[in-house]
Coordinates of C-alpha atoms in Angstrom, one line a residue:
M1 CA 32.2 74.3 -58.9
F2 CA 29.4 74.8 -56.5
M3 CA 31.8 75.7 -53.6
Q4 CA 33.6 78.2 -55.8
K5 CA 30.4 79.9 -56.8
T6 CA 29.3 80.1 -53.2
R7 CA 32.6 81.7 -52.2
G8 CA 32.3 84.2 -54.9
K9 CA 29.0 85.5 -53.7
K10 CA 28.8 88.2 -51.1
M11 CA 27.4 87.1 -47.8
A12 CA 23.9 88.3 -47.2
K13 CA 23.6 91.4 -45.0
K14 CA 22.6 90.5 -41.4
Q15 CA 19.1 91.6 -40.4
F16 CA 19.2 93.2 -36.9
R17 CA 16.4 94.2 -34.7
D18 CA 15.4 97.8 -34.7
F19 CA 17.1 100.2 -32.3
E20 CA 14.3 100.3 -29.7
S21 CA 14.1 96.5 -29.5
A22 CA 17.8 96.0 -29.4
R23 CA 18.2 98.6 -26.6
E24 CA 15.4 97.0 -24.6
F25 CA 17.2 93.7 -24.9
A26 CA 20.5 95.2 -23.8
R27 CA 19.0 97.1 -20.9
G28 CA 17.4 93.8 -19.7
L29 CA 20.9 92.3 -19.2
G30 CA 21.7 94.8 -16.4
F31 CA 25.2 95.5 -17.5
K32 CA 27.0 98.4 -15.9
S33 CA 29.7 99.1 -18.4
Q34 CA 30.8 98.8 -22.0
N35 CA 33.4 96.2 -20.9
E36 CA 30.7 93.9 -19.6
W37 CA 28.9 94.2 -23.0
R38 CA 32.1 93.2 -24.8
V39 CA 32.6 90.1 -22.6
F40 CA 28.9 89.1 -23.3
V41 CA 29.4 89.5 -27.1
K42 CA 32.4 87.1 -27.0
S43 CA 30.6 84.5 -24.9
S44 CA 28.4 83.4 -27.9
K45 CA 25.2 84.0 -25.8
K46 CA 24.3 87.0 -27.9
P47 CA 21.4 86.5 -30.3
E48 CA 22.4 86.9 -34.0
D49 CA 19.9 89.7 -34.6
I50 CA 21.6 91.9 -31.9
P51 CA 24.6 93.7 -33.3
S52 CA 28.0 93.3 -31.5
N53 CA 28.8 96.9 -32.3
P54 CA 25.5 98.8 -31.8
D55 CA 27.2 102.1 -31.7
Q56 CA 28.3 101.7 -35.3
V57 CA 25.2 99.9 -36.6
F58 CA 22.7 102.4 -35.1
K59 CA 24.8 105.5 -35.7
K60 CA 24.0 105.2 -39.4
S61 CA 20.3 105.2 -38.7
G62 CA 20.6 108.2 -36.4
D63 CA 19.2 106.4 -33.3
W64 CA 22.4 106.0 -31.3
I65 CA 22.9 108.3 -28.3
S66 CA 25.5 106.8 -26.0
W67 CA 26.5 103.5 -24.3
G68 CA 24.9 104.8 -21.1
D69 CA 21.6 105.2 -23.0
F70 CA 21.9 101.8 -24.7
L71 CA 22.7 99.9 -21.5
G72 CA 20.5 101.9 -19.3
T73 CA 23.2 103.1 -16.9
G74 CA 22.7 106.8 -17.6
S75 CA 26.5 107.2 -18.1
I76 CA 27.6 109.9 -20.5
A77 CA 30.9 110.0 -22.4
N78 CA 33.3 112.7 -21.1
Q79 CA 33.2 114.5 -24.5
K80 CA 29.4 114.8 -24.3
R81 CA 29.1 115.7 -20.7
K82 CA 28.4 119.2 -19.5
F83 CA 30.8 120.0 -16.7
S84 CA 30.9 122.9 -14.2
S85 CA 33.0 125.8 -15.2
Y86 CA 36.7 125.7 -14.2
K87 CA 36.2 128.2 -11.4
E88 CA 33.2 126.2 -10.0
A89 CA 35.1 122.9 -10.2
K90 CA 38.1 124.5 -8.5
D91 CA 36.1 125.9 -5.7
F92 CA 34.5 122.5 -5.1
V93 CA 37.8 120.7 -5.0
K94 CA 39.5 123.3 -2.9
A95 CA 36.9 122.7 -0.2
L96 CA 37.9 119.0 -0.1
G97 CA 41.4 119.9 1.1
I98 CA 43.1 117.6 -1.3
S99 CA 46.9 118.1 -1.2
G100 CA 48.1 116.5 -4.4
Q101 CA 47.4 114.4 -7.5
S102 CA 47.7 111.1 -5.6
E103 CA 45.0 112.2 -3.2
W104 CA 42.8 113.3 -6.1
K105 CA 43.1 109.9 -7.8
K106 CA 42.1 108.2 -4.5
F107 CA 39.1 110.5 -4.2
V108 CA 38.0 109.7 -7.8
K109 CA 38.1 106.0 -7.0
T110 CA 35.8 106.4 -4.1
G111 CA 32.9 107.2 -6.5
K112 CA 31.9 110.3 -4.5
I113 CA 32.8 112.7 -7.3
P114 CA 29.7 114.5 -8.6
P115 CA 28.9 114.0 -12.4
E116 CA 29.4 117.7 -13.1
I117 CA 33.1 117.5 -11.9
P118 CA 35.4 115.8 -14.4
K119 CA 37.6 112.9 -13.3
D120 CA 40.3 114.3 -15.6
P121 CA 40.2 118.0 -15.0
Q122 CA 43.4 118.7 -16.9
G123 CA 41.8 117.2 -20.1
A124 CA 38.4 118.7 -19.6
Y125 CA 39.6 122.2 -18.9
M126 CA 42.8 122.2 -21.0
Y127 CA 41.6 125.1 -23.1
K128 CA 39.0 126.3 -20.7
G129 CA 41.0 127.9 -17.9
W130 CA 43.4 125.1 -16.9
I131 CA 46.6 126.4 -15.3
S132 CA 48.2 123.7 -13.2
W133 CA 47.3 121.0 -10.6
G134 CA 48.5 123.3 -7.9
N135 CA 46.1 126.0 -9.1
F136 CA 43.2 123.5 -9.5
L137 CA 43.7 121.9 -6.1
G138 CA 44.5 125.2 -4.4
T139 CA 47.9 124.0 -3.1
G140 CA 49.8 126.6 -5.0
S141 CA 52.2 123.9 -6.2
I142 CA 53.8 124.6 -9.6
A143 CA 55.0 121.9 -12.0
P144 CA 58.9 121.9 -12.2
K145 CA 58.9 122.7 -15.9
N146 CA 56.9 125.9 -15.1
K147 CA 59.0 127.0 -12.1
K148 CA 61.6 129.8 -12.3
F149 CA 64.8 128.7 -10.6
R150 CA 67.9 130.6 -9.5
S151 CA 70.9 130.7 -11.7
F152 CA 73.2 127.6 -11.6
T153 CA 75.9 129.6 -9.8
D154 CA 73.6 130.9 -7.1
S155 CA 71.9 127.5 -6.7
K156 CA 75.2 125.7 -6.4
Q157 CA 76.5 128.2 -3.8
F158 CA 73.3 127.6 -1.8
A159 CA 73.7 123.8 -2.0
R160 CA 77.4 123.9 -1.0
A161 CA 76.5 126.0 2.1
L162 CA 74.4 123.1 3.4
G163 CA 77.5 121.0 4.0
F164 CA 76.1 117.8 2.7
H165 CA 78.5 114.9 2.1
N166 CA 76.6 112.9 -0.5
V167 CA 73.6 112.7 -2.8
R168 CA 71.6 110.8 -0.2
E169 CA 71.7 113.7 2.2
W170 CA 70.6 116.0 -0.6
E171 CA 67.6 113.8 -1.4
I172 CA 66.5 113.7 2.3
Y173 CA 66.7 117.5 2.4
C174 CA 64.6 117.9 -0.7
K175 CA 61.9 115.7 0.8
S176 CA 61.9 117.6 4.1
G177 CA 60.0 120.6 2.8
K178 CA 62.9 122.9 3.8
K179 CA 64.2 123.5 0.3
P180 CA 63.3 126.8 -1.3
D181 CA 61.0 126.5 -4.4
D182 CA 63.5 128.3 -6.6
I183 CA 66.2 125.6 -6.0
P184 CA 65.6 122.4 -8.1
S185 CA 65.5 119.0 -6.5
S186 CA 67.1 117.5 -9.7
P187 CA 69.8 120.1 -10.5
S188 CA 71.5 117.7 -13.0
K189 CA 68.4 117.9 -15.2
F190 CA 67.6 121.6 -15.0
Y191 CA 71.2 122.7 -15.3
A192 CA 72.3 120.2 -17.9
K193 CA 74.6 122.6 -19.7
E194 CA 76.5 123.7 -16.7
W195 CA 76.3 120.5 -14.7
K196 CA 79.6 118.7 -13.9
S197 CA 79.0 116.3 -11.0
W198 CA 77.4 115.9 -7.6
G199 CA 80.8 116.5 -6.1
D200 CA 80.9 119.9 -7.8
W201 CA 77.3 120.7 -6.8
L202 CA 77.8 119.8 -3.1
G203 CA 81.4 121.0 -2.9
T204 CA 82.7 117.6 -1.8
G205 CA 85.2 117.4 -4.7
R206 CA 84.1 113.9 -5.5
I207 CA 84.2 113.0 -9.2
Q208 CA 82.1 110.4 -11.0
T209 CA 84.1 107.2 -11.7
Q210 CA 83.9 107.6 -15.5
Q211 CA 85.3 111.2 -15.2
R212 CA 88.2 110.5 -12.9
E213 CA 91.8 110.5 -13.9
Y214 CA 93.7 107.6 -12.3
L215 CA 97.4 106.9 -11.8
S216 CA 99.1 104.7 -14.4
F217 CA 98.8 101.0 -13.7
N218 CA 102.5 100.6 -12.6
D219 CA 102.3 103.7 -10.2
A220 CA 99.0 102.5 -8.7
R221 CA 100.2 98.9 -8.2
N222 CA 103.5 100.1 -6.6
F223 CA 101.5 102.3 -4.2
I224 CA 99.1 99.4 -3.3
R225 CA 101.9 96.9 -2.8
G226 CA 103.5 99.3 -0.3
L227 CA 100.4 99.0 1.9
G228 CA 101.1 95.3 2.7
L229 CA 97.5 94.2 2.2
K230 CA 97.3 90.4 2.2
N231 CA 94.0 89.4 0.7
H232 CA 90.7 90.4 -1.0
I233 CA 89.0 91.2 2.4
E234 CA 91.7 93.7 3.4
W235 CA 91.6 95.3 0.0
K236 CA 87.8 95.8 0.2
A237 CA 88.2 97.3 3.7
Y238 CA 90.8 99.7 2.4
C239 CA 88.5 100.8 -0.4
K240 CA 86.0 102.2 2.0
P241 CA 85.3 106.0 1.9
D242 CA 87.9 108.4 3.2
Q243 CA 90.8 105.9 3.1
K244 CA 91.7 105.3 -0.5
P245 CA 93.1 108.2 -2.6
V246 CA 90.6 109.4 -5.4
D247 CA 93.2 108.7 -8.1
L248 CA 93.3 105.0 -7.2
P249 CA 90.3 102.9 -8.5
A250 CA 88.3 100.7 -6.3
A251 CA 87.8 98.3 -9.2
P252 CA 91.2 98.2 -10.8
E253 CA 90.3 95.1 -12.9
R254 CA 87.9 97.4 -14.8
V255 CA 90.2 100.4 -15.1
Y256 CA 93.4 98.5 -16.0
K257 CA 91.9 95.7 -18.1
K258 CA 94.9 95.4 -20.4
D259 CA 97.5 95.2 -17.6
W260 CA 95.4 93.4 -15.0
K261 CA 96.9 90.0 -13.9
G262 CA 94.9 89.3 -10.8
L263 CA 94.6 90.5 -7.2
G264 CA 97.7 88.6 -6.1
D265 CA 99.8 90.6 -8.6
W266 CA 98.0 93.9 -7.6
L267 CA 98.7 93.4 -3.9
G268 CA 102.1 91.8 -4.4
T269 CA 101.2 88.6 -2.5
G270 CA 102.1 86.4 -5.5
R271 CA 98.8 84.6 -5.4
I272 CA 97.4 83.6 -8.8
Q273 CA 93.8 83.2 -9.7
T274 CA 92.8 79.5 -10.0
Q275 CA 91.9 79.7 -13.7
Q276 CA 95.3 81.3 -14.5
R277 CA 97.5 78.9 -12.5
E278 CA 99.9 76.5 -14.1
Y279 CA 99.9 73.2 -12.2
L280 CA 102.3 70.3 -12.1
S281 CA 101.6 67.3 -14.3
F282 CA 99.3 64.7 -12.6
N283 CA 102.1 62.3 -11.9
D284 CA 104.4 64.9 -10.4
A285 CA 101.7 66.4 -8.3
R286 CA 100.6 63.0 -7.1
N287 CA 104.2 62.0 -6.2
F288 CA 104.5 65.3 -4.2
V289 CA 101.2 64.7 -2.3
R290 CA 102.0 61.1 -1.5
K291 CA 105.2 62.1 0.3
L292 CA 103.0 64.2 2.7
N293 CA 101.6 60.9 4.2
L294 CA 98.1 62.3 4.5
K295 CA 95.9 59.5 5.7
D296 CA 92.4 60.5 4.7
N297 CA 90.1 63.1 3.0
T298 CA 89.8 65.2 6.1
K299 CA 93.6 65.7 6.5
W300 CA 93.9 66.4 2.7
R301 CA 91.2 69.2 2.9
K302 CA 92.9 70.9 5.8
Y303 CA 96.2 70.8 3.9
A304 CA 94.6 72.0 0.6
Q305 CA 93.1 75.0 2.4
S306 CA 96.3 75.9 4.2
D307 CA 99.1 78.2 3.2
E308 CA 101.4 75.2 3.1
R309 CA 100.0 74.0 -0.2
P310 CA 102.2 75.2 -3.2
D311 CA 100.4 77.2 -5.9
N312 CA 101.3 74.5 -8.5
I313 CA 99.3 71.8 -6.6
P314 CA 95.5 72.2 -7.0
S315 CA 93.2 72.2 -4.1
L316 CA 90.6 70.3 -6.2
P317 CA 92.7 67.7 -8.0
H318 CA 89.7 65.7 -9.1
K319 CA 88.6 68.6 -11.3
T320 CA 92.0 69.7 -12.5
Y321 CA 93.1 66.2 -13.5
K322 CA 89.8 64.9 -14.7
N323 CA 90.5 62.8 -17.8
K324 CA 94.2 63.6 -17.1
G325 CA 95.1 60.6 -14.9
W326 CA 92.7 61.1 -11.9
I327 CA 91.6 57.7 -10.3
S328 CA 90.5 58.3 -6.7
L329 CA 91.5 60.1 -3.5
G330 CA 93.1 56.9 -2.2
D331 CA 95.3 56.8 -5.3
W332 CA 96.1 60.5 -5.0
L333 CA 97.1 60.2 -1.3
G334 CA 98.8 56.8 -1.8
T335 CA 96.6 55.1 0.8
D336 CA 95.1 52.8 -1.8
S337 CA 91.7 53.4 -0.2
I338 CA 88.8 53.2 -2.7
A339 CA 85.7 55.2 -2.7
T340 CA 82.7 53.2 -1.5
F341 CA 80.8 53.3 -4.8
N342 CA 83.9 52.0 -6.7
R343 CA 84.7 49.0 -4.4
K344 CA 84.1 45.4 -5.2
Y345 CA 82.7 43.5 -2.3
R346 CA 82.3 39.8 -1.5
K347 CA 79.0 38.1 -2.3
F348 CA 76.4 38.5 0.4
E349 CA 76.6 34.8 1.6
D350 CA 80.4 34.9 1.8
A351 CA 80.5 38.2 3.6
R352 CA 77.8 37.1 6.1
K353 CA 79.6 33.8 6.8
F354 CA 82.8 35.7 7.5
I355 CA 81.1 38.1 9.9
R356 CA 79.2 35.4 11.8
N357 CA 82.5 33.7 12.5
L358 CA 83.6 36.8 14.4
K359 CA 80.8 36.2 16.9
L360 CA 80.1 39.9 17.4
K361 CA 77.1 40.3 19.7
H362 CA 75.5 43.6 18.8
H363 CA 75.8 46.8 16.6
I364 CA 78.2 48.5 18.9
E365 CA 80.8 45.7 18.6
W366 CA 80.3 45.8 14.9
T367 CA 81.0 49.6 14.8
E368 CA 84.1 49.2 16.9
Y369 CA 85.3 46.4 14.6
C370 CA 84.9 48.5 11.5
K371 CA 86.9 51.3 13.1
S372 CA 89.7 49.0 14.3
G373 CA 91.2 48.7 10.8
Q374 CA 90.9 44.9 11.0
K375 CA 87.9 44.7 8.6
P376 CA 88.9 43.5 5.1
D377 CA 88.2 46.1 2.3
D378 CA 85.9 43.7 0.5
I379 CA 83.5 43.6 3.5
P380 CA 81.2 46.7 3.6
A381 CA 80.9 48.8 6.8
A382 CA 77.3 49.5 5.9
P383 CA 76.1 46.2 4.4
W384 CA 72.4 47.4 4.5
N385 CA 73.3 49.9 1.7
V386 CA 75.2 47.3 -0.4
Y387 CA 73.3 44.1 -0.3
K388 CA 69.7 43.7 -1.6
Q389 CA 69.4 40.6 0.5
W390 CA 69.8 42.6 3.7
G391 CA 67.1 42.0 6.2
E392 CA 66.3 38.5 5.0
N393 CA 67.0 35.7 7.4
N394 CA 65.7 32.2 6.8
G395 CA 63.0 33.7 4.6
K396 CA 61.7 36.1 7.2
K397 CA 62.0 39.9 7.2
R398 CA 63.7 41.6 10.1
R399 CA 64.3 45.2 11.1
T400 CA 67.6 46.8 10.4

């Protein structure tokens, strides 16, 4: 009951220091900005009788002047400052020789701007003489939206006379300073109603991909097959500028989605994409590969990457026939060799006894023996990787 009654009561109004005392305290902190005050308020170092928002608390009493006055910095809010007239500010800035807005922003950051000159002249003089940045800085530049350009036909005729081949050349020209002011740098924006394409603007005849009219799939494929291109590399080289007709797409798989069957079908090479191929069953494929008498993984890889391998035999059989009969490469090739990690070796003592009976004298002889083909499969070629007991001899450790 007591808790409920307590919650129902309004919290007592805080008692703050008077304005003069609070301002004296604030000025003693030496803060230079309102942001520093806000950080201080959140740090829990502020006394309870100092308001977090003095501008609101002391505004009611009529004592509040500004944050600059409260913190002792002397700063005055823009809306309360008394700036020079637009003409006086413009004369001051013109003498600085600033060429654009970027340079103006850099100058403002230096802190050298007098208090009577606004950092944001456009806002300060919006209804007090402001015309444009070009007028304020004395550069004569005019914002694009305020410029008066030639008609679309006249501008296009001018652009075509330059003989540019692409948009990049046009952009470089626009940045060179040679372009007349009454020709827009972004004609597609200013002539939106008349605009067709950059090919039309520059007179190159190029048409944007989405606006082109291509040959039918069958006509395009027949044309391409007649070129005798053999692979993806030759196709890409052919698609370079000034070789491929404009009515043939460089990305046929996008244009002819419904009819597209793969690059092999497009070029007429007969090659089929891996994910679309139909392979022989595991047993039939393995029987075919075993007849090749490939002895090891190296020879299989060369064969798999060559043109001799039929399309219905996968180059990566361990992936194609995973969970469909795959055992090992030795089983696939018919060599009966087993991957090292799948082999079952003799016990350490038995293997060591066998090797010692060979009376090999050093590591070189051991290596030659392993390569000779005489070593039993249940004796590892790298025993140090197989046996935990390796390195122990009569209870003493020895280097491998």
